[in-house]
């Protein structure tokens, strides 16, 4: 939810058109996060009065330069692009004008406070002259109190957002410092004082006409990335920087980027820094300084950080030969699973460097608690039986929002495992804070390097599935299952009684990508099935044991993208209500692959058939005759693997079914209605 992007070129001339396109393209890379409006802010022409009418030129703002230009639009990014170029033409703005230094900011907004509308879009402004501009991801929980205070001091609010208090508060701080004679108040001093007043979770980028060609970014509980591209042959990887002179001590040309996601900077540079909580990153004169904000100190301290190298290729954020990102990501799963396991299966055992120092503590836990939302919760549910079997430790499941609502008991002897593709899921982060405060060992399972969960947990596993653009998670789900299966193997490695079982699982893990390649050959068959279901209103999916999670996840995929009512159900509960829904019109998918529950699923199939259910049965290869009650019953045969890994295989036909249903029904596959990739608000 919401996307932040900023671009600053230093000592390298860039035309306004180029700058605008960099900002627009940055927003396009963030589209998958979900949004309903967008906006950008750039500088006016260098010549006095250009870009504004004669009246505006005569009434100059309270600073030495022209006000920044702000463009905001409801709807998709392309609507913003058309609107901007239309406004530019009307203003007679010179798109070919070159800027040796320029700072631009951009934003995609997911409405939380106020309806989708230009007035509520970002950047939000301090006043009519745009003295301070802010783009914001997150929620300011005390905005109402701040707003009342600012109104008493004469500020007028134009939007319904919580964000608008931030630039207005910055102007209030700046004006107050000037009134008190502090003419030398720096941009970072203004921003740190603003941070002192804010409560909630946020990532912010500030642009100000009082501090031209400067940008400041800060974050608390939300991911923000700095990207650095030096336009020379020199390497900046791993270089420490401390104050404004430490990144580069000369005036080499460079481009600097801020983004809420690595996907938006990978095409520009691989040198990046994940900004940590309460850090204030100030770009001035092409140099970077980092301050650490602390409520207990009047002045923030300077800190040293090192740039990292992004292990991502530009191709990962492009569709290639596929029609949609979801389609691409489904078919990427042999590769994504290979990268999830790469370097972790050694000498018939599992090596997880991120957990190595904490395995003993986990083994002595009195229980393991899996905490997540949506698809991540389902992945943890699929892994739970294996954890219980190999570790002998009781395992409980918690939906992050429900745990917070109940304030369920968590103890020091517990291990809490937080599962999130983005590492930024708001409810999961709040549950993490709660578990941390209660003394539990906190383990993160995430796909995003530098995410909040990755930073705030004691230890964890990166699933290394690669960038996932489609809102409906596919490859991240299967990689989460495999990562947690490896975690269970590592935890149970000290138990001799399960050695043979662990060995068979490791053997099947090694061959799992090949089995996934086999099941992907069902693509055409799933399209045919989708055509037969295109006019149905509901779908039921029954599973049990390891595949209860598969039923939930398969139904969720259909619900998310095909906008069809679908429910995943525990087959053991069929007679306790769901059986009343069964008739010859309702399609029912029953997952009956070979495992300890196979005979029970055979019984379920017979009972559904006796009530004239419209059955679609998923079974292991060669088992069609064992599960098909009549020849007319549709059967999907999938490769057989170890029972704990079978959910990885079984979910793929359901992913393909959801994809083809969506395309055939004419809906947006990659950006389904009302949904966002990264749910960063409650």
XYZ file of C-alpha atoms in Angstrom:
682
model
C 0.000 0.000 0.000
C 1.356 3.388 -1.058
C 4.617 3.814 -2.907
C 7.332 6.409 -2.429
C 9.946 7.370 -4.990
C 12.402 10.254 -5.264
C 15.178 11.135 -7.693
C 18.023 13.623 -7.264
C 20.617 14.236 -9.974
C 23.814 15.992 -8.910
C 26.433 17.511 -11.208
C 24.903 15.759 -14.181
C 22.607 17.750 -16.443
C 19.148 16.243 -16.852
C 16.293 17.702 -18.852
C 12.959 18.191 -17.139
C 11.337 15.632 -19.445
C 13.940 13.044 -18.428
C 13.425 13.819 -14.724
C 9.670 13.467 -15.063
C 9.990 10.144 -16.867
C 12.305 8.780 -14.159
C 9.685 9.712 -11.557
C 6.823 8.257 -13.593
C 8.719 5.035 -14.217
C 9.577 4.757 -10.523
C 5.860 4.919 -9.767
C 5.131 2.290 -12.418
C 7.532 -0.067 -10.648
C 5.529 0.473 -7.453
C 2.085 -0.021 -9.016
C 1.809 -3.575 -7.738
C 1.708 -2.333 -4.132
C -1.833 -1.057 -4.732
C -2.975 2.557 -5.095
C -5.870 4.757 -6.167
C -4.134 8.081 -6.924
C -0.673 9.436 -7.640
C 1.375 12.612 -7.790
C 4.793 14.176 -8.363
C 6.606 17.395 -7.441
C 9.359 18.980 -9.558
C 11.084 22.349 -9.739
C 9.824 25.286 -11.789
C 11.877 26.814 -14.616
C 15.204 28.302 -13.657
C 14.316 31.637 -15.244
C 12.281 33.895 -13.005
C 8.528 33.608 -13.447
C 8.510 30.879 -16.079
C 5.928 28.193 -15.530
C 3.615 30.625 -13.734
C 1.317 33.329 -15.030
C 2.157 37.044 -14.928
C 0.197 37.594 -11.722
C 1.966 34.779 -9.919
C 5.355 36.043 -11.093
C 4.615 39.463 -9.603
C 3.593 37.942 -6.260
C 6.788 36.080 -5.466
C 6.956 33.507 -2.650
C 8.746 34.035 0.702
C 12.009 32.515 -0.557
C 14.505 33.107 -3.343
C 13.294 30.565 -5.882
C 10.035 29.795 -7.638
C 7.562 27.437 -5.930
C 7.885 23.759 -6.841
C 5.300 22.417 -9.254
C 2.925 19.833 -7.798
C 0.800 17.526 -9.949
C -1.746 15.138 -8.451
C -4.377 12.942 -10.033
C -6.911 10.324 -9.006
C -6.719 6.960 -10.767
C -3.908 5.114 -12.500
C -0.407 6.425 -13.121
C -1.101 6.845 -16.814
C -3.919 9.234 -15.882
C -1.375 11.257 -13.928
C 1.044 11.216 -16.870
C -1.606 12.507 -19.274
C -2.709 15.133 -16.771
C 0.842 16.354 -16.158
C 1.695 16.736 -19.832
C -1.606 18.521 -20.422
C -0.895 20.949 -17.580
C 2.670 21.445 -18.778
C 1.397 22.432 -22.213
C -1.083 24.871 -20.690
C 1.679 26.420 -18.541
C 4.081 26.640 -21.488
C 6.666 24.889 -19.350
C 9.952 24.103 -21.044
C 10.437 20.338 -20.904
C 13.860 20.591 -22.517
C 15.289 22.826 -19.804
C 18.355 21.216 -18.255
C 19.059 21.060 -14.518
C 22.574 20.287 -13.233
C 20.979 19.561 -9.840
C 17.332 18.720 -9.278
C 15.282 16.958 -6.595
C 11.932 15.410 -7.519
C 9.525 13.347 -5.421
C 6.645 11.045 -6.372
C 3.982 8.938 -4.685
C 1.207 6.404 -5.224
C -1.536 6.587 -2.584
C -3.854 3.956 -1.149
C -6.744 5.830 0.448
C -7.005 5.535 4.231
C -7.911 9.029 5.409
C -10.091 10.673 2.760
C -11.484 9.445 -0.536
C -9.324 9.037 -3.645
C -9.117 12.586 -5.026
C -6.400 15.020 -6.158
C -6.711 17.049 -2.939
C -5.955 13.916 -0.893
C -3.148 12.688 -3.123
C 0.530 13.228 -2.377
C 2.745 15.218 -2.327
C 0.931 17.097 0.445
C 1.876 20.746 0.869
C 2.446 23.181 3.722
C 0.796 26.174 2.024
C -0.048 27.814 -1.282
C 3.652 28.417 -2.014
C 4.602 24.764 -1.429
C 7.301 25.762 1.039
C 7.431 22.178 2.326
C 6.265 19.105 0.424
C 5.946 15.579 1.816
C 5.220 12.104 0.479
C 4.223 9.607 3.133
C 3.664 5.885 3.576
C 1.986 4.813 6.821
C -0.434 6.347 9.299
C 0.056 9.222 11.751
C -2.005 8.182 14.770
C -1.938 11.566 16.528
C -2.738 13.662 13.455
C -6.024 14.957 14.887
C -4.277 16.518 17.903
C -1.578 18.023 15.662
C -4.203 19.327 13.261
C -6.123 21.077 16.056
C -2.908 22.732 17.237
C -1.966 23.894 13.750
C -5.460 25.252 13.087
C -5.173 27.328 16.256
C -1.958 28.779 14.818
C -3.738 29.870 11.652
C -3.109 26.954 9.292
C -5.834 26.000 6.831
C -6.224 22.378 5.747
C -7.234 21.439 2.208
C -7.315 17.641 2.433
C -8.830 14.951 4.637
C -5.512 13.147 5.058
C -3.384 12.526 8.111
C -0.346 13.387 5.969
C -1.122 17.081 5.552
C -0.180 17.802 9.170
C 3.436 16.875 8.365
C 4.397 19.613 5.850
C 2.386 22.145 7.826
C 4.173 21.136 10.999
C 7.487 21.524 9.147
C 6.526 25.055 8.114
C 5.456 25.827 11.681
C 8.832 24.636 13.021
C 10.721 26.548 10.321
C 8.789 29.799 10.881
C 9.168 29.542 14.639
C 12.941 29.075 14.342
C 13.160 32.114 12.068
C 11.058 34.217 14.428
C 13.401 33.301 17.262
C 16.358 34.465 15.219
C 17.689 31.011 14.302
C 18.372 31.897 10.684
C 20.729 28.931 10.308
C 18.170 26.203 11.120
C 19.109 23.322 8.841
C 16.736 21.127 6.913
C 17.618 18.157 9.124
C 16.910 20.182 12.274
C 13.446 21.020 10.977
C 12.722 17.394 10.069
C 13.976 15.922 13.345
C 11.755 18.329 15.275
C 8.813 17.232 13.141
C 9.650 13.589 13.858
C 9.632 14.368 17.568
C 5.956 15.313 17.307
C 4.759 12.388 15.185
C 3.259 9.166 16.474
C 2.541 6.107 14.374
C 4.344 4.299 11.561
C 5.704 6.203 8.605
C 8.207 6.604 5.833
C 8.626 10.220 4.739
C 10.468 12.218 2.098
C 10.673 15.997 2.466
C 11.323 18.549 -0.279
C 11.505 22.270 0.502
C 11.939 25.447 -1.499
C 13.850 26.849 1.481
C 16.442 24.123 0.947
C 16.646 23.792 -2.844
C 18.208 20.662 -4.336
C 18.062 18.864 -1.003
C 15.994 15.869 0.067
C 15.453 14.320 3.484
C 14.060 10.853 4.141
C 13.174 9.301 7.476
C 11.330 6.228 8.612
C 9.760 4.589 11.625
C 8.197 1.175 11.144
C 8.113 1.332 7.339
C 10.660 0.386 4.691
C 12.602 3.056 2.827
C 15.581 2.441 0.552
C 18.394 4.757 -0.574
C 19.980 3.973 -3.941
C 23.331 5.482 -4.999
C 24.636 5.607 -8.561
C 27.989 7.272 -9.156
C 28.438 8.052 -12.827
C 32.109 7.022 -12.811
C 34.032 3.761 -12.775
C 34.646 4.041 -9.032
C 32.987 1.494 -6.777
C 30.927 2.662 -3.811
C 29.975 -0.765 -2.517
C 30.664 -1.142 1.201
C 32.033 2.368 1.597
C 31.266 3.879 4.997
C 29.853 7.362 5.128
C 29.330 9.556 8.159
C 28.642 13.204 7.291
C 27.969 15.172 4.112
C 31.520 14.659 2.860
C 31.956 10.969 3.544
C 30.021 9.381 0.686
C 32.254 11.126 -1.859
C 34.714 13.822 -0.913
C 34.732 15.370 -4.364
C 31.964 16.538 -6.671
C 31.587 13.499 -8.873
C 28.341 13.374 -10.837
C 25.819 11.009 -9.356
C 22.182 10.077 -9.140
C 20.480 9.278 -5.840
C 17.148 7.589 -5.302
C 14.724 6.984 -2.475
C 12.126 4.251 -2.786
C 9.797 2.190 -0.647
C 10.821 -0.877 -2.649
C 14.004 -2.221 -4.197
C 12.097 -3.010 -7.401
C 12.001 0.681 -8.263
C 15.760 1.255 -8.092
C 17.214 -1.954 -9.540
C 17.152 -0.582 -13.094
C 19.225 2.416 -11.963
C 21.719 0.980 -9.475
C 22.494 -2.042 -7.331
C 24.149 -0.026 -4.573
C 21.613 0.564 -1.845
C 21.045 1.193 1.842
C 18.023 0.048 3.836
C 17.227 3.018 6.071
C 16.657 1.923 9.664
C 14.011 3.118 12.086
C 14.472 6.691 13.325
C 17.260 7.408 10.862
C 17.213 10.749 9.044
C 18.989 10.615 5.675
C 19.891 14.037 4.286
C 21.083 14.554 0.701
C 22.817 17.890 0.184
C 25.419 18.972 -2.379
C 25.483 15.420 -3.705
C 26.544 14.001 -0.345
C 24.692 11.917 2.203
C 24.552 12.307 5.961
C 22.722 10.001 8.340
C 21.450 11.043 11.741
C 19.913 8.781 14.381
C 16.864 10.366 15.991
C 16.430 9.715 19.722
C 13.610 11.127 21.839
C 15.956 11.301 24.801
C 18.521 13.504 23.068
C 18.097 17.056 21.879
C 20.452 16.565 18.946
C 20.523 13.387 16.848
C 23.826 11.567 16.559
C 25.633 10.961 13.279
C 25.965 7.295 12.359
C 28.038 5.249 9.942
C 26.413 2.878 7.479
C 27.675 0.837 4.556
C 26.085 0.403 1.161
C 24.990 -3.094 0.163
C 24.797 -4.680 -3.279
C 21.378 -5.677 -4.538
C 21.173 -9.268 -5.764
C 18.375 -8.693 -8.242
C 18.278 -8.398 -12.001
C 16.176 -5.951 -14.029
C 14.551 -8.902 -15.812
C 12.820 -9.855 -12.568
C 10.648 -6.735 -12.704
C 9.655 -7.203 -16.358
C 7.001 -9.515 -17.820
C 9.250 -10.907 -20.510
C 7.227 -13.097 -22.873
C 4.300 -13.463 -20.489
C 1.021 -11.569 -20.611
C 0.844 -10.895 -16.873
C 3.156 -10.897 -13.884
C 1.038 -13.510 -12.108
C 1.413 -15.857 -15.061
C 5.167 -15.228 -15.157
C 5.551 -15.819 -11.420
C 3.577 -19.078 -11.509
C 5.893 -20.382 -14.215
C 8.999 -19.101 -12.424
C 8.466 -21.456 -9.497
C 11.003 -24.126 -10.528
C 13.624 -21.358 -10.495
C 12.374 -19.588 -7.360
C 12.349 -22.846 -5.394
C 15.881 -23.577 -6.584
C 17.076 -20.193 -5.297
C 15.225 -20.717 -2.007
C 17.212 -23.926 -1.448
C 20.503 -22.818 -3.013
C 23.404 -23.239 -0.588
C 21.128 -24.581 2.145
C 21.090 -28.304 1.307
C 24.568 -29.635 2.080
C 25.729 -33.208 2.664
C 22.168 -34.484 3.088
C 21.425 -31.890 5.740
C 20.051 -28.359 5.977
C 22.211 -25.340 6.801
C 20.418 -22.101 7.670
C 22.927 -19.408 8.565
C 20.235 -17.012 9.773
C 19.096 -19.487 12.447
C 22.357 -21.199 13.367
C 22.977 -19.284 16.594
C 19.398 -19.698 17.815
C 18.583 -23.348 17.043
C 19.300 -24.477 20.587
C 16.918 -21.876 21.992
C 14.181 -22.887 19.531
C 14.610 -26.569 20.414
C 14.036 -25.733 24.079
C 10.939 -23.629 23.413
C 7.759 -24.692 25.145
C 5.826 -23.917 21.962
C 6.263 -22.451 18.483
C 3.739 -19.839 17.362
C 3.273 -19.096 13.663
C 1.914 -15.596 13.048
C 0.866 -14.210 9.684
C -1.939 -12.935 7.457
C -3.555 -14.264 4.284
C -1.273 -16.317 2.049
C 1.595 -16.200 4.554
C -0.672 -17.643 7.230
C -1.657 -20.451 4.837
C 2.005 -21.226 4.109
C 2.711 -21.515 7.836
C -0.348 -23.738 8.249
C 1.023 -26.052 5.548
C 4.337 -26.289 7.437
C 2.853 -26.829 10.919
C 2.451 -30.647 10.791
C 6.104 -31.107 9.833
C 7.264 -28.845 12.672
C 5.242 -30.860 15.160
C 6.504 -34.162 13.768
C 10.220 -33.326 13.609
C 10.586 -31.083 16.668
C 8.096 -32.599 19.103
C 7.204 -29.044 20.118
C 3.545 -27.911 20.235
C 2.804 -25.528 17.354
C -0.025 -22.989 17.376
C -1.320 -20.747 14.604
C -2.270 -17.095 14.994
C -3.773 -14.631 12.565
C -1.838 -11.482 13.378
C -4.892 -9.230 13.615
C -6.735 -11.667 15.889
C -3.727 -12.054 18.177
C -3.661 -8.296 18.620
C -7.395 -8.091 19.231
C -7.265 -10.796 21.912
C -3.877 -9.867 23.351
C -3.283 -13.608 23.512
C -0.662 -14.838 25.989
C 2.926 -15.091 24.720
C 5.749 -16.087 27.059
C 9.533 -15.858 27.244
C 9.789 -19.594 26.580
C 7.927 -19.262 23.262
C 9.366 -18.956 19.756
C 7.224 -16.701 17.576
C 7.674 -17.093 13.817
C 6.477 -14.120 11.750
C 5.733 -14.915 8.112
C 5.332 -12.084 5.582
C 6.280 -11.843 1.910
C 6.899 -8.096 2.083
C 8.148 -7.961 5.654
C 5.964 -4.858 6.080
C 2.491 -6.267 6.841
C 1.050 -3.865 9.423
C -0.837 -6.408 11.557
C 2.156 -8.752 11.588
C 4.475 -5.920 12.642
C 2.184 -5.016 15.547
C 2.126 -8.669 16.609
C 5.931 -8.674 16.394
C 6.147 -5.698 18.736
C 3.770 -7.449 21.131
C 5.742 -10.735 21.116
C 9.041 -8.900 21.459
C 7.751 -6.967 24.472
C 6.701 -10.266 26.066
C 10.203 -11.698 25.722
C 9.615 -14.356 23.055
C 12.315 -15.325 20.587
C 11.173 -13.692 17.336
C 11.972 -15.351 13.996
C 11.240 -13.748 10.620
C 10.409 -15.514 7.362
C 10.306 -12.898 4.599
C 11.109 -12.332 0.943
C 12.339 -8.768 1.319
C 15.897 -7.896 2.292
C 16.015 -4.895 4.620
C 12.300 -5.091 5.472
C 11.066 -4.152 8.931
C 10.473 -7.779 9.940
C 13.939 -8.729 8.696
C 15.454 -5.958 10.827
C 13.385 -6.312 13.990
C 13.369 -10.074 14.544
C 16.155 -11.841 16.436
C 16.882 -14.165 13.527
C 15.216 -15.524 10.432
C 15.190 -16.840 6.888
C 15.036 -14.953 3.604
C 13.047 -17.101 1.211
C 14.887 -15.652 -1.834
C 11.920 -16.129 -4.173
C 12.790 -13.020 -6.160
C 10.708 -9.927 -6.742
C 6.986 -10.745 -6.844
C 4.952 -8.096 -8.691
C 1.498 -9.677 -8.981
C -0.715 -8.804 -6.018
C -1.808 -12.437 -5.648
C 1.181 -14.277 -4.191
C 2.250 -17.439 -6.020
C 5.965 -18.176 -6.031
C 6.466 -16.571 -2.620
C 3.870 -18.965 -1.151
C 5.640 -22.097 -2.358
C 9.044 -20.714 -1.351
C 7.684 -19.938 2.119
C 6.565 -23.556 2.508
C 9.960 -24.856 1.406
C 11.840 -22.393 3.632
C 9.786 -23.440 6.650
C 10.207 -27.117 5.767
C 13.976 -26.577 5.835
C 13.592 -24.758 9.142
C 11.745 -27.776 10.582
C 14.499 -30.082 9.305
C 17.170 -27.917 10.940
C 15.334 -27.777 14.272
C 14.778 -31.539 14.306
C 18.318 -32.421 13.217
C 19.303 -33.504 16.751
C 16.664 -36.263 16.927
C 17.899 -39.701 15.884
C 14.363 -41.117 15.738
C 13.458 -38.952 12.734
C 16.705 -39.332 10.788
C 15.296 -41.572 8.040
C 12.261 -39.322 7.628
C 14.443 -36.216 7.366
C 16.655 -37.872 4.770
C 13.702 -38.774 2.542
C 12.427 -35.186 2.733
C 15.847 -33.762 1.826
C 15.995 -36.106 -1.170
C 12.586 -34.913 -2.362
C 13.510 -31.271 -1.791
C 16.408 -31.646 -4.195
C 14.088 -32.921 -6.916
C 11.161 -30.622 -6.130
C 11.868 -28.011 -8.875
C 11.698 -30.803 -11.491
C 8.350 -31.964 -10.119
C 7.052 -28.397 -10.251
C 8.103 -28.190 -13.903
C 6.027 -31.320 -14.531
C 2.889 -29.994 -12.877
C 3.158 -26.721 -14.825
C 2.410 -28.783 -17.937
C -1.206 -28.846 -16.703
C -1.571 -25.212 -17.808
C -3.754 -26.009 -20.816
C -5.864 -28.448 -18.831
C -6.478 -25.785 -16.181
C -7.515 -23.309 -18.852
C -10.083 -25.779 -20.144
C -11.368 -26.279 -16.603
C -11.592 -22.505 -16.143
C -13.731 -22.254 -19.281
C -16.162 -24.765 -17.801
C -16.391 -22.753 -14.561
C -16.554 -19.244 -16.034
C -20.259 -18.755 -15.328
C -20.385 -20.323 -11.876
C -20.933 -18.126 -8.836
C -19.226 -20.176 -6.120
C -16.508 -22.769 -5.641
C -15.695 -25.031 -2.697
C -12.261 -26.604 -2.090
C -11.923 -29.460 0.412
C -8.586 -30.530 1.879
C -7.227 -32.043 5.066
C -3.923 -32.760 6.766
C -1.101 -31.065 4.891
C -3.563 -29.978 2.220
C -6.031 -28.101 4.379
C -3.726 -25.133 3.758
C -3.816 -25.912 0.024
C -7.615 -25.726 0.068
C -7.507 -22.365 1.836
C -4.847 -20.961 -0.471
C -6.448 -22.234 -3.680
C -9.789 -20.718 -2.704
C -8.069 -17.473 -1.716
C -6.421 -17.186 -5.133
C -9.762 -17.604 -6.924
C -11.348 -15.083 -4.576
C -8.532 -12.542 -4.942
C -8.159 -12.337 -8.691
C -11.183 -13.982 -10.336
C -13.548 -12.135 -7.962
C -15.542 -15.357 -7.509
C -16.884 -16.507 -4.174
C -14.765 -19.468 -3.099
C -14.191 -21.209 0.203
C -11.445 -23.532 1.348
C -12.720 -26.014 3.918
C -11.388 -28.721 6.189
C -12.821 -31.932 4.760
C -13.314 -33.334 8.247
C -15.865 -30.585 8.867
C -17.876 -31.367 5.746
C -20.782 -32.961 7.635
C -20.938 -30.098 10.122
C -22.653 -27.628 7.818
C -21.012 -27.419 4.355
C -22.755 -30.581 3.144
C -26.015 -28.614 3.010
C -24.604 -26.571 0.108
C -23.927 -29.561 -2.116
C -25.972 -29.974 -5.297
C -25.381 -30.714 -8.976
C -24.579 -27.063 -9.795
C -21.928 -26.268 -7.168
C -18.367 -27.144 -8.310
C -16.341 -28.793 -5.543
C -12.595 -29.440 -5.724
C -11.424 -32.266 -3.467
C -7.684 -32.647 -2.863
C -7.010 -36.374 -2.472
C -3.313 -36.944 -3.110
C -1.504 -39.817 -1.409
C -0.825 -39.207 2.273
C -2.099 -40.394 5.662
C -5.511 -38.832 4.923
C -6.013 -40.475 1.543
C -8.616 -43.048 2.624
C -10.573 -40.383 4.470
C -10.661 -38.245 1.344
C -11.910 -41.227 -0.641
C -14.823 -41.396 1.785
C -15.481 -37.656 1.382
C -15.617 -38.092 -2.394
C -18.165 -40.878 -2.095
C -20.375 -38.843 0.204
C -20.279 -35.830 -2.101
C -21.033 -38.018 -5.107
C -24.004 -39.573 -3.289
C -25.443 -36.067 -3.017
C -24.860 -35.348 -6.725
C -21.955 -33.000 -6.112
C -20.198 -31.545 -9.167
C -16.796 -33.025 -8.347
C -13.306 -32.020 -9.488
C -10.736 -34.312 -7.876
C -6.994 -33.723 -7.524
C -5.041 -36.927 -7.012
C -1.557 -38.380 -7.364
C -0.504 -39.716 -10.762
C -1.947 -43.178 -11.339
C -4.684 -42.838 -8.716
C -7.516 -41.676 -10.990
C -9.298 -45.022 -10.865
C -9.089 -45.056 -7.060
C -10.748 -41.687 -6.574
C -13.084 -41.195 -9.548
C -16.640 -42.281 -8.614
C -17.855 -42.050 -12.236
C -16.115 -41.583 -15.575
C -17.676 -38.140 -16.054
C -15.923 -36.807 -12.936
C -13.057 -34.397 -13.701
C -9.682 -35.600 -12.345
C -6.430 -33.625 -12.087
C -3.380 -35.871 -11.686
C -0.246 -34.364 -10.139
C 3.261 -35.721 -9.442
C 3.770 -37.381 -6.065
C 6.378 -36.124 -3.585
C 6.865 -36.391 0.180
C 3.579 -35.621 1.940
C 4.980 -32.488 3.641
C 6.028 -31.093 0.231
C 2.871 -32.131 -1.618
C 1.182 -28.744 -0.886
C 3.826 -27.100 -3.101
C 2.775 -29.315 -6.010
C -0.957 -29.280 -5.318
C -1.382 -25.513 -5.134
C 0.029 -24.874 -8.616
C -2.963 -26.203 -10.594
C -5.174 -24.033 -8.381
C -2.987 -21.004 -9.096
C -3.295 -21.699 -12.816
C -7.064 -22.141 -12.483
C -7.387 -18.784 -10.679
C -5.233 -17.091 -13.318
C -7.219 -18.422 -16.295
C -10.569 -17.734 -14.614
C -9.508 -14.115 -14.141
C -8.400 -13.670 -17.746
C -11.535 -15.316 -19.125
C -13.773 -13.223 -16.881
C -12.017 -10.052 -18.058
C -10.604 -8.851 -14.738
C -7.232 -7.288 -13.911
C -4.899 -10.163 -13.023
C -2.002 -8.278 -11.490
C -3.926 -5.539 -9.678
C -7.206 -7.022 -8.458
C -9.978 -4.754 -7.255
C -9.515 -3.214 -3.790
C -6.359 -5.200 -2.985
C -2.740 -4.220 -2.372
C 0.464 -6.243 -2.465
C 1.927 -4.901 0.753
C -0.705 -4.192 3.434
C 1.083 -1.508 5.426
C -1.980 -0.088 7.205
C -4.423 -1.699 9.603
